[in-house]
Amino acid sequence: MVDHSYADLELARLYDALNGWGPDDDFYLDLVMSARAVLDVGCGTGRLLRGARAAGHTGRLTGVDPAAAMLVQARRAAPDVEWVLGDLESVRWQGEFDLAVMTGHAFQELLGNEAVRRLLAGVRSALAPGGRFVFETRNPAARAWEAWTPDRVHEIADPYGAEVRVWHEVAGPVVGDRVTFTETFSSERWDRDRVSRSVLRFLDADALDAFLAEAGFEVAARYGDWRRGPYAPAASREIVTVARRA
């Protein structure tokens, strides 16, 4: 099921303003620009591939996402990129890409073991032999969810110039490796707040490696930050994984 914040067309318009270009985008853009054919899994508004095309990438750029409202933004901004509505279970590619990426911590939305396995199988199928799959997850040891509190409010302007206030709040206790939280959007232009409820899964590096090996990947590199610093299990905020199709 697509989260409300991605399915609602009005909220989808706010995504890029709320999630500005940052060091993570620079990291992925460098990889995309050096690849001939790229698949962005869970591409959202397509910011990464739009940035690559604007930077002069002339090869194949394909983004796939199950949220139609997000793809509306992508298609409007870059009609010269291939945008596909669906996921790697509904749309299959066979050895067509040399790089697949999954950004924005989207990998954490895979809540069950079988969902992880299906995703990895789809990515492996889409990659040519030796192709790379690069993605990131939050390191559970950093406990990022402890900062998701209503007092940390982001203020942005919507396309009409009205102020929108956004905050997150953990909903209930953390259960195993899953964290449930709400994302609330508030604007004087609306008659009520819009609330999206989400669940994310926080897998550690050992669990990720087990899934990758089972799916036919080998870990080629792992970083703990967007400057390609070493991953430290007890200290790094991110687990940035570069996996190669074995």
C-alpha positions in Angstrom: 0.0 0.0 0.0 1.3 3.5 -0.9 1.6 5.9 2.0 -0.9 8.8 2.0 1.9 11.4 1.7 2.9 9.8 -1.7 -0.7 9.0 -2.9 -2.2 12.5 -2.2 -1.5 14.7 -5.2 -1.3 17.9 -3.1 1.2 16.3 -0.7 3.2 14.9 -3.6 3.7 18.5 -4.8 5.4 19.3 -1.5 7.9 16.5 -1.6 10.8 18.2 -3.3 10.4 21.3 -1.1 10.4 19.2 2.0 13.3 17.0 0.9 15.8 19.4 -0.7 18.8 18.3 -2.7 21.6 17.1 -0.4 24.8 15.1 0.0 22.9 11.9 -0.6 21.7 13.2 -4.0 25.3 14.2 -4.9 26.5 10.7 -4.0 23.9 9.0 -6.2 24.2 11.5 -9.0 27.9 10.6 -9.3 27.0 6.9 -9.7 24.3 7.6 -12.2 26.4 9.8 -14.4 29.0 7.0 -14.8 26.4 4.4 -15.8 25.0 3.7 -19.3 21.5 2.5 -18.2 20.0 3.3 -14.8 16.9 2.0 -13.0 15.7 4.1 -10.1 13.5 1.8 -7.9 10.9 3.9 -6.0 11.9 7.0 -7.9 9.2 9.2 -6.4 9.2 12.6 -8.1 12.2 11.6 -10.1 14.5 14.2 -8.7 17.6 12.1 -9.1 17.0 11.1 -12.7 15.8 14.6 -13.6 19.1 15.9 -12.1 21.1 13.4 -14.2 19.4 14.4 -17.4 19.9 18.1 -16.7 23.6 17.3 -15.9 24.0 15.8 -19.4 23.3 12.1 -19.0 22.5 10.9 -22.5 21.8 7.2 -21.8 18.8 5.3 -20.6 17.2 6.6 -17.4 14.2 4.7 -16.1 12.2 5.4 -12.9 9.6 3.0 -11.4 7.2 3.9 -8.6 3.8 2.6 -7.4 2.6 6.1 -6.4 0.8 7.8 -9.4 0.8 11.2 -7.7 4.6 11.2 -7.4 5.0 10.2 -11.0 2.8 13.1 -12.1 5.4 15.4 -10.8 8.2 13.4 -12.4 6.5 13.4 -15.9 5.8 17.1 -15.8 9.4 18.0 -15.0 11.2 15.6 -17.3 9.2 14.0 -20.1 12.4 12.7 -21.7 12.9 10.2 -18.9 11.1 6.8 -18.9 8.6 6.8 -16.0 6.9 3.6 -15.1 3.9 3.2 -12.7 4.3 0.0 -10.7 6.9 -2.0 -8.9 9.4 -4.8 -9.7 6.7 -7.4 -9.2 4.3 -5.9 -11.8 7.0 -4.7 -14.2 9.9 -7.0 -15.1 13.2 -6.2 -16.9 15.8 -8.8 -18.0 19.4 -7.7 -17.8 18.8 -4.2 -19.2 20.5 -2.0 -16.6 24.1 -1.7 -15.3 23.0 0.3 -12.3 19.9 0.2 -10.0 19.4 2.6 -7.1 16.9 2.8 -4.3 17.2 6.2 -2.5 15.4 8.1 0.2 15.5 5.1 2.6 12.8 3.5 0.5 14.3 0.1 1.2 13.0 0.4 4.7 9.5 0.3 3.5 9.9 -3.4 2.8 8.5 -4.8 6.0 8.4 -8.5 5.5 11.2 -10.9 4.6 9.4 -12.1 1.5 8.9 -8.4 0.4 12.7 -8.0 0.6 13.4 -11.2 -1.3 10.9 -10.2 -4.1 12.5 -6.8 -4.4 16.0 -8.2 -4.6 15.0 -10.8 -7.1 13.4 -8.1 -9.3 16.5 -5.9 -9.1 18.8 -8.8 -9.9 16.7 -9.7 -12.9 16.8 -6.1 -14.2 20.6 -5.9 -13.9 23.1 -7.1 -16.4 25.8 -9.5 -15.1 28.1 -7.5 -12.9 25.6 -4.7 -12.5 25.4 -2.8 -9.2 22.5 -2.2 -6.8 23.1 0.8 -4.5 20.8 1.7 -1.7 20.8 3.0 1.9 19.1 2.3 5.1 19.3 4.0 8.5 21.6 2.2 11.0 19.3 1.0 13.8 22.1 1.6 16.3 21.7 5.3 15.7 18.0 5.2 16.7 17.0 8.0 14.3 13.4 7.7 15.3 14.1 9.3 18.7 14.4 12.6 16.9 10.9 12.2 15.3 9.0 14.4 17.7 6.3 17.0 17.2 8.5 19.9 18.5 10.8 19.5 15.4 8.7 21.2 12.8 9.7 21.8 9.2 8.1 24.9 7.5 7.9 25.1 3.7 5.9 27.0 1.2 3.4 25.2 -1.1 3.1 26.0 -4.8 0.6 28.7 -4.0 2.9 30.4 -1.5 1.0 29.3 1.6 3.0 28.0 4.6 2.9 24.3 5.4 4.1 22.9 8.7 5.3 19.3 8.8 6.3 17.1 11.8 6.8 13.5 12.7 5.8 11.5 15.7 6.5 7.9 16.7 3.2 6.1 17.3 3.6 3.6 20.1 6.6 1.5 21.2 9.2 0.2 18.8 8.3 -3.4 18.0 11.4 -5.5 17.0 13.0 -3.8 14.0 9.8 -1.9 13.0 9.0 1.7 13.8 5.5 3.1 13.3 5.2 6.9 13.0 2.9 9.6 11.7 3.7 12.5 9.4 1.4 15.5 9.8 0.9 18.3 7.3 -0.8 21.5 8.5 -1.8 24.5 6.4 -4.2 27.4 6.9 -5.3 26.7 3.3 -6.8 23.4 4.4 -9.8 22.8 6.6 -8.0 20.0 8.5 -4.5 18.6 8.9 -3.4 15.7 6.6 -1.9 12.8 8.5 0.1 9.9 6.9 0.8 6.8 9.0 3.9 4.8 8.0 6.0 1.9 9.2 9.7 1.5 8.5 12.0 -1.5 9.1 15.4 -1.0 10.5 17.7 -3.9 9.4 21.3 -4.0 10.5 24.2 -4.8 8.1 24.4 -8.5 8.9 20.7 -8.9 8.1 21.1 -7.0 4.9 24.1 -9.0 3.9 22.2 -12.3 4.4 19.4 -11.2 2.2 21.8 -10.0 -0.5 23.8 -13.2 -0.5 20.7 -15.3 -0.7 19.5 -13.2 -3.7 22.8 -13.6 -5.6 24.5 -10.4 -4.7 27.9 -9.7 -3.2 28.7 -6.6 -1.2 31.3 -4.6 -3.2 31.5 -1.6 -0.8 29.8 -0.2 2.3 29.9 3.3 3.6 28.7 5.0 6.8 28.1 8.5 5.3 27.7 10.2 1.9 31.4 11.1 1.7 32.2 7.4 1.4 33.5 7.3 5.0 33.9 3.8 6.5 30.8 2.1 8.0 31.0 1.9 11.8 28.3 -0.4 13.2 28.0 1.5 16.5 28.4 5.0 15.2 27.3 5.5 11.6 23.9 7.0 10.9 23.6 5.4 7.5 24.3 1.9 6.0 25.1 2.7 2.4 25.5 -0.5 0.4 27.0 -1.1 -3.0 26.0 -4.6 -4.1 27.1 -6.3 -7.3 25.2 -9.0 -9.1 27.3 -12.1 -8.7 
